[in-house]
XYZ file of C-alpha atoms in Angstrom:
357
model
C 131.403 98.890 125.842
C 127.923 99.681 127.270
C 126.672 97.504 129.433
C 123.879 99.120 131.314
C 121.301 98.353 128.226
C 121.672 96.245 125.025
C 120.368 98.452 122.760
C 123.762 99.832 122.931
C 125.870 97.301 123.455
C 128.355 96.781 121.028
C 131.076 94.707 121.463
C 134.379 95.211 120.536
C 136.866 92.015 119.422
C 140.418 91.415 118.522
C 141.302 92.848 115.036
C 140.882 89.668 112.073
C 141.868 91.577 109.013
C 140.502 89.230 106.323
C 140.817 92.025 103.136
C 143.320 94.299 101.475
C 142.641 97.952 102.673
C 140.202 99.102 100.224
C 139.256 95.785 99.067
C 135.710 95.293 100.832
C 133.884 98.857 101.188
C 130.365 99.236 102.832
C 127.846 101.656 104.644
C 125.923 102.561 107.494
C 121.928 103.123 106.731
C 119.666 103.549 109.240
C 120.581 104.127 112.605
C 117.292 102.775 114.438
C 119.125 100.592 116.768
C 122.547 101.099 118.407
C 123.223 97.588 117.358
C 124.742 99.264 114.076
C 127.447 99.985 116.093
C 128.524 96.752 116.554
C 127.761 95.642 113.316
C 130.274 98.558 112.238
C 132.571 96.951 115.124
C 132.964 93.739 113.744
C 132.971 94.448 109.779
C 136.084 97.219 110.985
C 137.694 94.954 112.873
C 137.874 92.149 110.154
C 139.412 94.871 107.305
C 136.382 96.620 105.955
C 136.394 100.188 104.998
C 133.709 102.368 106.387
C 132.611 105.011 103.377
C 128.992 106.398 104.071
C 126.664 106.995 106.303
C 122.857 108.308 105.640
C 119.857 108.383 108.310
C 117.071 110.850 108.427
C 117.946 112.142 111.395
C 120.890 114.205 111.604
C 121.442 114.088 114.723
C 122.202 110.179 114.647
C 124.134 110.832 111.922
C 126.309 113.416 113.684
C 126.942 110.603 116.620
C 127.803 107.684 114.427
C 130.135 110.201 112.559
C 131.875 111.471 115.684
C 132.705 107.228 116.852
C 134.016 106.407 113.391
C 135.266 109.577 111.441
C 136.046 108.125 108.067
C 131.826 107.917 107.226
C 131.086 110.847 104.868
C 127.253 111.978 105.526
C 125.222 111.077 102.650
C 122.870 113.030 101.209
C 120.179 110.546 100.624
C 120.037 106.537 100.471
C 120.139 106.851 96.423
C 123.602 108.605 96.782
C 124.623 105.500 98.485
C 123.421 103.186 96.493
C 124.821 104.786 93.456
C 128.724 104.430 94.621
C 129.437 101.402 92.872
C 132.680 101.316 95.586
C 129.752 100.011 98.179
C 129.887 95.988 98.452
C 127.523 96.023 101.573
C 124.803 97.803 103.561
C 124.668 97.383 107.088
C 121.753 98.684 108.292
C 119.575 98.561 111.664
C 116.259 100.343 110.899
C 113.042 100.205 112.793
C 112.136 96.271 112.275
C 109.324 96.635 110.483
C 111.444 98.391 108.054
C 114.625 95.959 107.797
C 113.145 94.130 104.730
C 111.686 96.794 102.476
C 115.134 98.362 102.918
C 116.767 95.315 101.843
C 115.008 95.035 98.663
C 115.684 98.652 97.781
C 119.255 97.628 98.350
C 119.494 94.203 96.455
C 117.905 95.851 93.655
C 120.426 98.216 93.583
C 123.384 95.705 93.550
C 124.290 95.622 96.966
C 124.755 92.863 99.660
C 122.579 93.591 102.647
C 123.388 93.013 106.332
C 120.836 93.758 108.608
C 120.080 93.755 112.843
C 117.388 91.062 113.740
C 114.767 90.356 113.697
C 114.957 90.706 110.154
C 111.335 90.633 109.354
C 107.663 91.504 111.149
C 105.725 89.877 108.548
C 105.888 86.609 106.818
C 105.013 89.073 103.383
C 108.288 90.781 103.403
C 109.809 87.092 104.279
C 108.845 85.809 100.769
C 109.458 88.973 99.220
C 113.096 88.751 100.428
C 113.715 85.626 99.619
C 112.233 86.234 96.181
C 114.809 88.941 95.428
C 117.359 87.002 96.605
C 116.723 84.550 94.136
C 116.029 87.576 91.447
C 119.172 89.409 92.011
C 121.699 86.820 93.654
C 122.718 89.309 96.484
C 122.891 88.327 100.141
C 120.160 88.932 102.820
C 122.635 88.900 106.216
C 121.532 89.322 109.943
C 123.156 90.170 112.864
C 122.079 87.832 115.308
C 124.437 89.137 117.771
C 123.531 86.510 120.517
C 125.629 84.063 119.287
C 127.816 85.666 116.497
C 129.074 88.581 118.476
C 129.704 86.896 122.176
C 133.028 84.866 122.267
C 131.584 81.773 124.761
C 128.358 81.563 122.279
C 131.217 81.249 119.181
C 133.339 78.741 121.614
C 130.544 76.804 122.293
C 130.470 75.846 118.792
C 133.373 74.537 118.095
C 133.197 72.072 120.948
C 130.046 70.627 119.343
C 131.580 70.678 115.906
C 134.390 68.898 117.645
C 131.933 66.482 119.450
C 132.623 67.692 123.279
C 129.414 66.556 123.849
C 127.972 63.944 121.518
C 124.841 64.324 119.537
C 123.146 67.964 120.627
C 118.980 66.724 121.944
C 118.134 69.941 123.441
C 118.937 73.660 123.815
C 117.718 75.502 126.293
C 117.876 79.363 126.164
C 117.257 82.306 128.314
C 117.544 85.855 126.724
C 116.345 88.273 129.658
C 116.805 92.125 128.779
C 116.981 94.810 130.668
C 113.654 97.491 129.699
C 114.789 101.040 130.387
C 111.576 102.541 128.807
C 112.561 106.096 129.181
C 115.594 105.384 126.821
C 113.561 103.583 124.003
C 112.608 105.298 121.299
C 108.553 105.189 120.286
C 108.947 102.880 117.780
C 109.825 100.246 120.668
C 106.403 100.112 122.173
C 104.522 99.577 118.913
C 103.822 95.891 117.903
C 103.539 96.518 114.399
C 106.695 98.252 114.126
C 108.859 95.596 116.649
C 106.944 92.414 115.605
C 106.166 91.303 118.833
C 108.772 89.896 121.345
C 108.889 86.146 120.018
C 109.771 87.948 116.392
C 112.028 90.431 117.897
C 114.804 88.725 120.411
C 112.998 85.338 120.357
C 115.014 85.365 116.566
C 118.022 85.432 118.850
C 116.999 82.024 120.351
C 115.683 80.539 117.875
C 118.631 80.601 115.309
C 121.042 79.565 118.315
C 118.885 76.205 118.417
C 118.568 75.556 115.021
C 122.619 76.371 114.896
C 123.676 74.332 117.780
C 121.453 71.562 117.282
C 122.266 70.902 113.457
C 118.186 71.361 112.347
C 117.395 72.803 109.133
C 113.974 73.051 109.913
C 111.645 72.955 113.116
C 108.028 72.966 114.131
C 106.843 75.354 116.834
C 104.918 73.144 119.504
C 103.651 76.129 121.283
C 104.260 79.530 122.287
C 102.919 82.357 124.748
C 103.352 86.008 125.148
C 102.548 88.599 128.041
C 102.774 91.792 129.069
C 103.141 91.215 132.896
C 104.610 94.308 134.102
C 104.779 97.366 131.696
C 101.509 98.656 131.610
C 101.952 101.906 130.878
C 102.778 100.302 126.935
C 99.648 97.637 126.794
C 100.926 96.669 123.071
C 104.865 95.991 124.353
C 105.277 91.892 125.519
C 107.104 91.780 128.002
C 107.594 87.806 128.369
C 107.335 85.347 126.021
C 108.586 81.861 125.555
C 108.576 78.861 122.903
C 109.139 75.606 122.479
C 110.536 73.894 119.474
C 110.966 70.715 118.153
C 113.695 70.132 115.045
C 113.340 68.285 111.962
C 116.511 65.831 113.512
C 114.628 65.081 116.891
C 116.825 68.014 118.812
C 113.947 70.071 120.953
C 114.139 73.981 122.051
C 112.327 75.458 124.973
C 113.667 79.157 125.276
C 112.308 82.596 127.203
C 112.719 86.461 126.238
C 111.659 88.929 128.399
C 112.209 92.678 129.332
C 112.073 91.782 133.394
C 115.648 92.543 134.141
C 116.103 93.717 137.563
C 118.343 97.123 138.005
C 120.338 95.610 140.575
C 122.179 93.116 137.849
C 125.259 94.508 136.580
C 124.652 94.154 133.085
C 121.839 94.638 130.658
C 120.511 90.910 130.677
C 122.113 87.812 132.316
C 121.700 86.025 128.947
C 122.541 82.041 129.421
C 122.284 78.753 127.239
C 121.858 75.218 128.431
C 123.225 72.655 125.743
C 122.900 69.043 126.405
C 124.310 66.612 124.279
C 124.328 62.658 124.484
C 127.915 62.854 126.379
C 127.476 65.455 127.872
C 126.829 69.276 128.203
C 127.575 72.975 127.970
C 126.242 76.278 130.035
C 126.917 79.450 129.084
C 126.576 82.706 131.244
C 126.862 85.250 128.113
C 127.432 88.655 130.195
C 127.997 88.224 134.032
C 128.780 85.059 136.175
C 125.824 86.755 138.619
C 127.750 87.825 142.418
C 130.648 85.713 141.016
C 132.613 87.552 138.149
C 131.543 90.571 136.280
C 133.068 89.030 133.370
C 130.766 87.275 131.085
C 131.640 84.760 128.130
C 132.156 82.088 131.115
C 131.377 78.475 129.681
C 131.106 75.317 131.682
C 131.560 72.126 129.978
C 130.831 68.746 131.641
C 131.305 65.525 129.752
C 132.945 62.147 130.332
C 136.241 63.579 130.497
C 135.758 65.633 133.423
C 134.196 69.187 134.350
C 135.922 72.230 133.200
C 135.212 75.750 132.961
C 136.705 78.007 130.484
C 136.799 82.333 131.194
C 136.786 83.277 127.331
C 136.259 87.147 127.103
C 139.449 88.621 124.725
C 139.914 84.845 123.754
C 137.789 83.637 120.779
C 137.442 86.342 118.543
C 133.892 87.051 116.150
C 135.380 85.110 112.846
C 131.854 85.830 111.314
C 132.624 89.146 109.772
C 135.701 87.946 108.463
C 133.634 85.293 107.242
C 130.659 87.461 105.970
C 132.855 89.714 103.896
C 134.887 86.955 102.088
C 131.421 85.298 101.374
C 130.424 88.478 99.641
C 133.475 88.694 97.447
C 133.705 85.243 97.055
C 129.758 84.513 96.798
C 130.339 81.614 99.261
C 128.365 80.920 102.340
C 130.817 79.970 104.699
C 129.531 82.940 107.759
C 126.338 81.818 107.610
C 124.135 80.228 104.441
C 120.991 81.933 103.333
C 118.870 78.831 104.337
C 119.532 78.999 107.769
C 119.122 82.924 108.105
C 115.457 82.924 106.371
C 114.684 79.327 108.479
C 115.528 81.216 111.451
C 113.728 84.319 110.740
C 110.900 81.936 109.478
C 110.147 80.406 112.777
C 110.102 83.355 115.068
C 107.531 84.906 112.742
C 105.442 81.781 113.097
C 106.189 81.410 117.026
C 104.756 85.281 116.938
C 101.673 84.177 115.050
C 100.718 81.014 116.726
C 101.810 82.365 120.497
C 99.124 82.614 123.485
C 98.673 86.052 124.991
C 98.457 85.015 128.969
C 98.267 87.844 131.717
């Protein structure tokens, strides 16, 4: 797994085969981000079958085909979309690109599952969710922050099984590591990444609303700055929100691209969960000059104080999840609601946010 930046980290879980072999078939488009790889990861691991593969650049294509061998090169996106075999297309294009490329593929009869941030523009927002409603397909997002890190999924079920009471407040911190000279152009341009509050803010924001049971929330207030990367004057390099949900539960959380190289991992992600009896920390990728481990969680409540080491120990059941919603047309991995909430709100926290220096 790579660890050194987390536009290539994809994580790797314990096999959940959920499907028949050849019962749930998808493809790879777009190969923007090296998130696709752990999209591909966790679909794989839960049964799916792997079939095609099509980017513009061949060259990405050649890589993705030389980690997973059973993708036949397409010749174009049509080709794909014209193998009725194809359930699903996973795709993690250049952001501003994620929704028109789910259109094309909900027209075309196909369940879409896409990296975040999903959208850059409230526009393609209600254009999604309009041919959602047209065509009955699914609009999916890999919000890998909390679907694809085992403490994250952990720290669920303890508030589903009411560890700690009533959930007020979330507090998250999503630092990332910037390597510039590994990004591709695309990275530095705001109308093509959305802005950071759009981009891994998403991240954040759907962990609140998730966590804290809120099907809706207002954005108090919200800032953005670029306070150290000045070669790229349009990249933001901090930004931070705070939120307050339609059930009283309130989100204050911070993105930035500030990660120091001495930290062993790409971004010493954490969450702060307090709950009327009690609460929850996570430390997502490192225990910092402790453990190189991540997925530690510390729970403290009125039974006691524990703390639980969960990497290889949870599992990702949302692919499992996603795929039986898509041949079931359920909405047990996620529901469309929340996905388009979430992806609401960090377009709006974009729009509204303060530019400080």
């Amino acid at each position: 797994m790579q660890k050194s930046d987390g536009m290539n980290y994809a994580p790797k879980g314990k096999p959940n085969i959920v499907v028949q072999k050849g019962e749930f078939v998808f493809a790879a488009i777009a190969l923007d981000h090296g998130h696709i790889y752990g999209m591909c990861n966790g679909l794989l691991e839960a049964g799916a079958e792997l079939k095609w593969v099509y980017d513009q650049d061949p060259a990405k294509v050649a890589a993705f085909i030389a980690k997973y061998p059973q993708a036949k090169a397409a010749s174009s996106e049509q080709e794909i979309f014209d193998d009725a075999e194809v359930k699903l297309i996973a795709a993690a294009a250049v952001p501003s690109e994620r929704g028109p490329l789910g259109i094309r593929a909900m027209e075309n009869g196909k369940d879409y599952f896409t990296d975040k941030t999903p959208f850059t523009s409230l526009d393609q927002l209600a254009a999604a969710k309009a041919k959602v409603e047209e065509t009955g397909r699914k609009y999916a997002v890999y919000f890998s922050e909390r679907l694809h890190v085992e403490s994250a999924v952990f720290a669920g079920q303890l508030i589903e099984e009411g560890a700690i009471g009533r959930v007020v407040q979330v507090i998250g911190l999503g630092p990332h590591r910037l390597g510039a000279a590994g990004r591709p152009d695309w990275f530095f341009k705001k109308d093509k990444y959305g802005g950071i509050l759009c981009d891994i803010g998403s991240h954040q924001i759907e962990q609140f609303l998730h966590y804290a049971g809120c099907k809706d929330a207002t954005v108090v207030s919200s800032k953005v700055a670029n306070y150290h990367a000045k070669d790229y004057p349009e990249l933001e390099d901090f930004g931070d929100a705070t939120l307050v949900g339609d059930n009283g539960a309130t989100n204050y959380f911070r993105v930035d691209w500030l990660t120091p190289s001495g930290l062993g991992t790409w971004g010493d992600g954490r969450t702060l969960i307090l709950g009327t009896e009690g609460y929850i920390e996570l430390r997502k990728y490192i225990d910092i000059a402790r453990d190189p481990q991540g997925d530690q969680l510390y729970l403290v409540n009125q039974q006691g104080e524990k703390h639980y080491s969960l990497h290889g120990q949870v599992g990702f059941p949302f692919f499992g999840q996603l795929i039986l919603d898509c041949i079931n047309r359920t909405e047990n991995a996620m529901t469309q609601a929340h996905t388009f909430k979430a992806a609401e709100l960090c377009l709006l926290a974009q729009e509204k946010a303060v530019r400080v220096e």
